[in-house]
């Protein structure tokens, strides 16, 4: 277990993205004696507007850098002497990985190996108190019709995204076994909450409902996802970072399974009320479109190890969490406008004409 009152120099990668920005804000505000270095390449998914409220804190430094650059990582480790890494930087969208897997291999696999090497080289004389925490996804386990995945489930990734995350998990594990690098991994289910890039299903639907545009549902909308509020994921990350056992993996889930059609109808119903629109109006926007190739049918995750051994539990009910999330997007339409301008829109116009964004 790590002492959380001592000072630490933590490198958080991908801190300008959705989950990363919540992790950075949490560590900067909860642990004033830690110095947080947020390393991010600011791809289409990274946005420093996500962190304006904490950017001038004295225990926060932003580093614009790409984890695919091995040399630069070596220089940054020499300069800042990080004693821990929380690694979230990744290409994260399944649909993009289906269009072209190459960035996923570069960032998710090669980038992770570059970071592992930087830690191995820098920490080789003294590993004590050091930690490399890799944030991963339940998608590495593939799809499950009944029961739930746990830490012992075999890896069976189906999308190029999941395959690249599985590859990164394997390298993290191998660096622990081969070089004794002090690593820990967690695999989490689908997150939702503020600052999620509106290519992902929930913010995509919220944005389209606001603008009364089509809500594209893949196939028949019967696929099932387990949804967890991002703040509950952040609390799990804090808990695993401080008390997780070196070399272990922890599964994180919300025990909150919904079919996509249930989810989108729920959003429509809530937003009709919140926007003072005619009941049933938004539901008419639902449009069934061609299914995603290789679309995993169901994800479900068993978090008992994390709950029983480390004492974590989710605090946000889906009902409250989703309402607060919609409210946040309604109050931050400028944020939605900023991120949907430019590459995001071009991308969708090229890939999904039928989505009518
Ligand atoms: P995101 O796409 O919102 O953010 C990714 C961030 O990584 C962006 O800020 C981007 O600029 C940065 N980045 C991408 N390539 C980079 C590179 N080469 N070098 C440096 N920075 C780079 O992703 P997210 O949804 O916040 O996911 C964060 C992590 O959590 C990912 O590793 C993802 O696999 C994992 N995860 C996500 C979910 C989810 O539901 N979103 C669930 C489980 C696990
Ligand atoms: P997504 O948010 O892309 O997350 P993931 O694929 O990592 O689970 O998608 C969530 C679910 O919503 C998934 O079953 C695919 C479905 N989906 C749609 O039906 N339409 C869409 O436009 C998108 C982006 C996703």
Coordinates of C-alpha atoms and ligand atoms in Angstrom, one line a residue:
X1 CA 0.0 0.0 0.0
X2 CA 1.2 3.5 -0.8
X3 CA 1.3 6.3 1.6
X4 CA -1.0 9.1 0.2
X5 CA 0.4 11.8 2.5
X6 CA 3.9 11.7 1.0
X7 CA 4.8 13.7 -2.0
X8 CA 4.7 12.0 -5.5
X9 CA 5.5 13.0 -9.0
X10 CA 2.8 11.4 -11.1
X11 CA 2.7 11.3 -14.9
X12 CA -0.9 10.9 -16.2
X13 CA -1.1 10.2 -19.9
X14 CA -4.2 11.1 -21.9
X15 CA -5.3 13.7 -19.3
X16 CA -6.9 16.0 -21.8
X17 CA -9.4 13.3 -22.9
X18 CA -12.7 12.2 -21.3
X19 CA -11.7 10.0 -18.4
X20 CA -8.2 11.4 -18.1
X21 CA -9.4 14.9 -17.5
X22 CA -11.6 13.7 -14.6
X23 CA -8.6 11.7 -13.2
X24 CA -6.3 14.8 -13.5
X25 CA -8.8 17.1 -11.8
X26 CA -9.3 14.5 -9.0
X27 CA -5.6 14.0 -8.2
X28 CA -4.8 17.8 -8.5
X29 CA -7.5 18.8 -6.1
X30 CA -7.5 15.8 -3.7
X31 CA -3.7 15.5 -3.3
X32 CA -2.1 19.0 -3.1
X33 CA 1.2 17.3 -2.1
X34 CA 1.4 15.4 -5.4
X35 CA 2.6 17.0 -8.5
X36 CA 0.5 16.0 -11.5
X37 CA 2.1 16.0 -15.0
X38 CA -0.6 15.6 -17.7
X39 CA 1.0 14.3 -20.9
X40 CA -1.2 14.5 -24.0
X41 CA -0.7 14.7 -27.7
X42 CA -4.0 16.7 -28.1
X43 CA -5.4 14.5 -30.8
X44 CA -9.0 15.1 -32.0
X45 CA -10.1 13.6 -28.6
X46 CA -7.9 15.8 -26.4
X47 CA -9.1 19.2 -25.3
X48 CA -7.5 21.4 -22.7
X49 CA -10.9 23.2 -22.2
X50 CA -11.7 20.1 -20.1
X51 CA -9.2 21.3 -17.5
X52 CA -9.5 25.2 -17.4
X53 CA -10.7 25.1 -13.8
X54 CA -7.4 23.5 -12.5
X55 CA -4.9 24.6 -15.2
X56 CA -3.3 27.3 -13.0
X57 CA -2.9 25.1 -9.9
X58 CA 0.7 25.0 -8.7
X59 CA 0.8 21.2 -8.5
X60 CA -0.2 20.8 -12.2
X61 CA 1.9 20.8 -15.3
X62 CA 0.8 20.1 -18.9
X63 CA 3.2 18.4 -21.3
X64 CA 2.2 18.3 -24.9
X65 CA 3.9 15.1 -26.1
X66 CA 3.2 12.0 -28.1
X67 CA 3.7 8.6 -26.5
X68 CA 4.8 7.2 -29.9
X69 CA 8.0 9.3 -29.5
X70 CA 10.4 7.1 -27.5
X71 CA 13.1 9.7 -27.4
X72 CA 10.9 12.5 -26.0
X73 CA 9.6 10.1 -23.3
X74 CA 13.2 9.4 -22.2
X75 CA 13.9 13.1 -22.0
X76 CA 10.8 13.8 -20.0
X77 CA 11.5 11.0 -17.6
X78 CA 15.1 12.4 -17.1
X79 CA 13.8 15.9 -16.7
X80 CA 10.9 15.3 -14.3
X81 CA 11.8 12.2 -12.5
X82 CA 8.3 10.7 -12.4
X83 CA 7.8 8.1 -9.7
X84 CA 4.4 6.8 -10.9
X85 CA 2.5 6.6 -14.2
X86 CA -1.3 6.4 -14.7
X87 CA -1.6 5.5 -18.3
X88 CA -4.8 6.5 -20.1
X89 CA -3.6 7.9 -23.5
X90 CA -5.2 5.8 -26.2
X91 CA -7.1 5.8 -29.4
X92 CA -10.5 4.8 -27.9
X93 CA -13.2 4.6 -30.5
X94 CA -14.2 1.2 -31.9
X95 CA -15.7 2.6 -35.1
X96 CA -12.5 4.5 -36.0
X97 CA -10.4 1.3 -35.3
X98 CA -12.6 -0.5 -37.9
X99 CA -11.9 2.2 -40.5
X100 CA -8.2 2.1 -39.9
X101 CA -6.3 0.2 -37.1
X102 CA -2.9 1.8 -37.7
X103 CA -3.1 4.7 -35.1
X104 CA -4.5 2.1 -32.6
X105 CA -1.4 -0.1 -33.0
X106 CA 1.0 2.9 -32.8
X107 CA -0.6 4.6 -29.8
X108 CA -2.1 1.7 -27.8
X109 CA 0.5 -0.9 -28.4
X110 CA 3.8 0.8 -29.4
X111 CA 3.0 3.9 -27.2
X112 CA 2.4 1.7 -24.2
X113 CA 5.7 -0.2 -24.8
X114 CA 7.5 3.1 -25.1
X115 CA 6.2 4.2 -21.7
X116 CA 7.0 0.8 -20.1
X117 CA 10.6 1.1 -21.5
X118 CA 10.9 4.7 -20.2
X119 CA 9.9 3.5 -16.7
X120 CA 12.1 0.4 -16.9
X121 CA 15.2 2.5 -17.9
X122 CA 14.6 5.2 -15.3
X123 CA 13.6 3.0 -12.4
X124 CA 16.0 0.2 -12.9
X125 CA 18.2 1.1 -10.0
X126 CA 15.4 1.5 -7.5
X127 CA 11.9 0.3 -8.1
X128 CA 10.7 0.9 -4.5
X129 CA 7.6 3.1 -4.2
X130 CA 7.3 3.2 -8.0
X131 CA 4.1 2.3 -9.9
X132 CA 2.9 1.9 -13.5
X133 CA -0.9 1.8 -13.6
X134 CA -2.4 0.8 -16.9
X135 CA -6.1 1.8 -17.5
X136 CA -7.8 -0.7 -19.8
X137 CA -11.2 -1.9 -20.9
X138 CA -13.5 -4.9 -20.5
X139 CA -13.6 -5.1 -24.3
X140 CA -10.4 -7.2 -24.2
X141 CA -12.5 -10.1 -23.0
X142 CA -14.8 -10.0 -26.0
X143 CA -18.6 -10.6 -25.8
X144 CA -20.4 -12.7 -23.2
X145 CA -24.0 -13.9 -23.5
X146 CA -24.5 -15.0 -19.9
X147 CA -22.7 -14.4 -16.6
X148 CA -19.9 -11.8 -16.2
X149 CA -16.2 -11.4 -17.0
X150 CA -13.7 -11.4 -14.2
X151 CA -10.0 -11.1 -13.8
X152 CA -9.5 -14.8 -14.8
X153 CA -11.6 -14.6 -18.1
X154 CA -9.6 -15.4 -21.2
X155 CA -8.7 -12.6 -23.5
X156 CA -10.8 -12.7 -26.7
X157 CA -10.9 -9.2 -28.3
X158 CA -13.1 -8.8 -31.4
X159 CA -12.5 -5.2 -32.6
X160 CA -9.2 -3.7 -33.7
X161 CA -9.5 -1.3 -30.7
X162 CA -10.0 -4.2 -28.3
X163 CA -7.2 -6.1 -29.9
X164 CA -4.8 -3.1 -29.4
X165 CA -5.8 -2.7 -25.8
X166 CA -5.4 -6.4 -25.2
X167 CA -1.9 -6.2 -26.7
X168 CA -1.1 -3.3 -24.4
X169 CA -2.3 -5.3 -21.4
X170 CA -0.1 -8.2 -22.3
X171 CA 2.9 -6.0 -22.6
X172 CA 2.2 -4.5 -19.2
X173 CA 1.9 -8.0 -17.6
X174 CA 5.0 -9.2 -19.4
X175 CA 7.1 -6.2 -18.2
X176 CA 6.1 -7.1 -14.6
X177 CA 7.0 -10.8 -15.0
X178 CA 10.2 -10.3 -17.1
X179 CA 11.6 -7.1 -15.6
X180 CA 9.9 -6.8 -12.2
X181 CA 8.3 -3.5 -13.2
X182 CA 5.8 -2.6 -10.5
X183 CA 2.6 -2.6 -12.6
X184 CA -1.1 -2.8 -12.0
X185 CA -4.0 -3.0 -14.5
X186 CA -7.7 -2.3 -14.4
X187 CA -10.3 -3.2 -17.0
X188 CA -13.4 -1.1 -16.8
X189 CA -16.9 -1.2 -18.5
X190 CA -18.4 1.7 -20.5
X191 CA -18.1 5.1 -18.9
X192 CA -20.5 8.0 -19.2
X193 CA -20.4 11.6 -17.9
X194 CA -19.3 15.1 -18.7
X195 CA -16.5 15.8 -21.3
X196 CA -17.0 12.6 -23.3
X197 CA -16.3 13.2 -27.0
X198 CA -19.6 13.1 -28.9
X199 CA -18.6 10.2 -31.2
X200 CA -19.5 7.9 -28.3
X201 CA -23.1 6.7 -28.0
X202 CA -24.4 8.7 -25.0
X203 CA -23.0 12.2 -25.9
X204 CA -23.7 11.5 -29.6
X205 CA -27.4 11.0 -28.8
X206 CA -27.6 13.9 -26.3
X207 CA -26.0 16.2 -28.9
X208 CA -28.4 15.0 -31.7
X209 CA -31.4 15.3 -29.5
X210 CA -30.5 18.9 -28.7
X211 CA -30.3 19.6 -32.4
X212 CA -33.2 17.3 -33.3
X213 CA -31.1 15.1 -35.6
X214 CA -31.3 11.4 -36.3
X215 CA -30.2 9.0 -33.5
X216 CA -28.3 6.2 -35.3
X217 CA -28.9 2.9 -33.5
X218 CA -26.8 0.0 -34.9
X219 CA -28.7 -3.1 -35.9
X220 CA -31.8 -3.7 -33.8
X221 CA -30.4 -1.9 -30.7
X222 CA -30.3 -5.1 -28.7
X223 CA -26.6 -5.0 -27.8
X224 CA -26.0 -4.7 -24.1
X225 CA -23.5 -2.5 -22.3
X226 CA -22.7 -2.0 -18.6
X227 CA -22.6 1.7 -17.8
X228 CA -20.5 3.3 -15.0
X229 CA -20.4 7.0 -14.2
X230 CA -16.9 8.4 -14.9
X231 CA -16.6 9.7 -11.3
X232 CA -17.0 6.2 -10.0
X233 CA -14.3 5.0 -12.3
X234 CA -12.0 7.8 -11.0
X235 CA -12.6 6.7 -7.5
X236 CA -11.8 3.1 -8.5
X237 CA -8.6 4.4 -10.1
X238 CA -7.6 6.3 -7.0
X239 CA -8.3 3.2 -4.9
X240 CA -6.3 0.9 -7.1
X241 CA -3.5 3.4 -7.5
X242 CA -3.0 3.7 -3.8
X243 CA -4.0 0.2 -2.5
X244 CA -3.9 -2.2 -5.5
X245 CA -1.4 -5.1 -5.3
X246 CA 1.5 -4.9 -7.7
X247 CA 1.2 -7.4 -10.6
X248 CA -2.6 -7.7 -10.1
X249 CA -5.5 -6.9 -12.4
X250 CA -8.9 -5.4 -11.1
X251 CA -12.2 -5.5 -13.0
X252 CA -14.4 -2.4 -12.6
X253 CA -18.1 -2.4 -13.6
X254 CA -21.3 -0.5 -12.9
X255 CA -23.7 -3.5 -12.5
X256 CA -25.9 -1.5 -14.7
X257 CA -26.7 -3.3 -18.0
X258 CA -28.9 -1.7 -20.6
X259 CA -29.7 -2.5 -24.2
X260 CA -28.8 0.3 -26.6
X261 CA -32.5 0.8 -27.5
X262 CA -33.5 1.0 -23.8
X263 CA -30.7 3.5 -23.3
X264 CA -31.6 5.8 -26.2
X265 CA -35.3 5.7 -25.3
X266 CA -34.4 6.7 -21.7
X267 CA -32.4 9.6 -23.0
X268 CA -35.3 10.7 -25.3
X269 CA -37.8 10.5 -22.4
X270 CA -35.6 12.5 -20.0
X271 CA -34.6 15.1 -22.6
X272 CA -38.2 15.7 -23.7
X273 CA -39.0 16.7 -20.1
X274 CA -35.7 18.7 -19.5
X275 CA -36.1 20.6 -22.8
X276 CA -39.8 21.0 -22.3
X277 CA -40.6 19.3 -25.6
X278 CA -43.6 17.2 -26.6
X279 CA -43.6 13.8 -25.0
X280 CA -42.4 11.2 -27.5
X281 CA -41.0 13.8 -29.8
X282 CA -37.3 12.8 -29.5
X283 CA -38.1 9.1 -29.9
X284 CA -39.1 9.8 -33.4
X285 CA -35.5 10.6 -34.2
X286 CA -34.4 7.0 -33.6
X287 CA -33.0 5.6 -36.8
X288 CA -31.9 2.0 -37.2
X289 CA -28.7 1.9 -39.3
X290 CA -26.4 -0.9 -40.5
X291 CA -24.8 -2.8 -37.7
X292 CA -21.1 -2.3 -36.7
X293 CA -19.1 -5.2 -38.1
X294 CA -18.1 -7.6 -35.4
X295 CA -20.4 -5.8 -32.9
X296 CA -19.9 -7.4 -29.5
X297 CA -23.3 -8.4 -28.2
X298 CA -22.9 -8.0 -24.4
X299 CA -20.4 -6.7 -21.9
X300 CA -20.8 -7.5 -18.2
X301 CA -18.2 -7.3 -15.5
X302 CA -17.8 -8.8 -12.1
X303 CA -16.1 -6.2 -9.7
X304 CA -16.2 -8.4 -6.6
X305 CA -12.4 -8.5 -6.3
X306 CA -12.1 -4.7 -6.2
X307 CA -15.1 -4.4 -3.9
X308 CA -14.0 -7.2 -1.4
X309 CA -10.3 -6.6 -1.4
X310 CA -10.0 -2.8 -1.8
X311 CA -13.4 -1.7 -0.6
X312 CA -14.6 0.2 -3.7
X313 CA -18.2 0.6 -4.7
X314 CA -20.0 2.8 -7.3
X315 CA -21.8 5.7 -5.7
X316 CA -23.9 7.1 -8.6
X317 CA -27.1 5.4 -9.5
X318 CA -27.7 5.4 -13.3
X319 CA -30.9 7.4 -12.9
X320 CA -29.2 10.2 -11.1
X321 CA -25.9 10.0 -13.0
X322 CA -27.5 10.2 -16.4
X323 CA -29.8 13.1 -15.5
X324 CA -26.8 15.1 -14.2
X325 CA -24.9 14.2 -17.3
X326 CA -27.6 15.4 -19.6
X327 CA -27.8 18.6 -17.5
X328 CA -24.1 19.1 -17.9
X329 CA -24.3 18.8 -21.7
X330 CA -27.3 21.2 -21.8
X331 CA -25.3 23.7 -19.8
X332 CA -22.2 23.3 -21.9
X333 CA -23.4 23.4 -25.5
X334 CA -20.4 25.7 -26.3
X335 CA -18.1 22.8 -25.3
X336 CA -20.1 20.5 -27.6
X337 CA -19.8 23.0 -30.4
X338 CA -16.1 23.4 -30.0
X339 CA -15.3 19.7 -30.1
X340 CA -17.8 18.9 -32.9
X341 CA -16.2 21.5 -35.2
X342 CA -13.3 20.4 -37.4
X343 CA -11.9 16.9 -37.6
X344 CA -14.9 15.4 -35.8
X345 CA -17.4 16.6 -38.3
X346 CA -15.2 15.9 -41.3
X347 CA -14.7 12.4 -40.0
X348 CA -18.4 11.7 -39.6
X349 CA -19.2 13.2 -43.0
X350 CA -16.8 10.8 -44.6
X351 CA -17.7 7.7 -42.6
X352 CA -21.4 7.9 -41.7
X353 CA -23.4 9.9 -44.2
X354 CA -26.6 8.4 -42.8
X355 CA -25.9 9.9 -39.4
X356 CA -27.0 13.4 -40.4
X357 CA -25.0 15.3 -37.8
Ligands
LIG1 P1 -10.5 9.7 -25.1 O1 -10.4 9.3 -26.5 O2 -11.5 10.6 -24.6 O3 -9.1 10.4 -24.7 C1 -7.8 9.8 -25.1 C2 -6.8 10.9 -24.8 O4 -5.5 10.3 -25.2 C3 -7.0 12.2 -25.6 O5 -6.8 13.3 -24.8 C4 -5.9 12.1 -26.7 O6 -5.4 13.4 -27.1 C5 -4.8 11.3 -26.0 N1 -3.9 10.6 -26.9 C6 -4.3 9.8 -27.9 N2 -3.2 9.4 -28.6 C7 -2.1 9.9 -27.9 C8 -0.7 9.8 -28.1 N3 -0.2 9.0 -29.1 N4 0.1 10.4 -27.2 C9 -0.4 11.1 -26.2 N5 -1.7 11.3 -26.0 C10 -2.5 10.7 -26.8 O7 -10.5 8.3 -24.3 P2 -11.2 7.9 -22.9 O8 -12.6 7.5 -23.2 O9 -11.0 9.0 -21.9 O10 -10.4 6.6 -22.5 C11 -9.2 6.8 -21.7 C12 -8.6 5.4 -21.4 O11 -9.6 4.6 -20.7 C13 -8.3 4.6 -22.7 O12 -7.1 4.0 -22.4 C14 -9.4 3.7 -22.9 O13 -9.0 2.5 -23.5 C15 -9.8 3.4 -21.4 N6 -11.2 3.1 -21.2 C16 -12.2 3.8 -21.6 C17 -13.5 3.5 -21.4 C18 -14.7 4.4 -21.8 O14 -15.8 4.0 -21.7 N7 -14.4 5.5 -22.4 C19 -13.8 2.3 -20.6 C20 -12.8 1.6 -20.2 C21 -11.5 1.9 -20.4
LIG2 P1 -19.7 3.2 -28.0 O1 -20.1 4.4 -27.2 O2 -19.0 3.4 -29.3 O3 -18.9 2.3 -27.0 P2 -18.3 0.8 -27.2 O4 -18.4 0.4 -28.6 O5 -16.9 0.9 -26.8 O6 -19.2 0.0 -26.3 O7 -21.0 2.4 -28.3 C1 -21.9 1.9 -27.3 C2 -22.9 1.0 -27.9 O8 -23.7 1.9 -28.7 C3 -22.3 -0.1 -28.8 O9 -23.1 -1.2 -28.6 C4 -22.5 0.5 -30.2 C5 -23.7 1.4 -30.1 N1 -23.7 2.5 -31.0 C6 -24.9 2.8 -31.8 O10 -25.8 2.0 -31.8 N2 -24.8 3.9 -32.6 C7 -23.8 4.7 -32.6 O11 -23.8 5.7 -33.4 C8 -22.6 4.5 -31.8 C9 -21.4 5.4 -31.8 C10 -22.7 3.4 -30.9

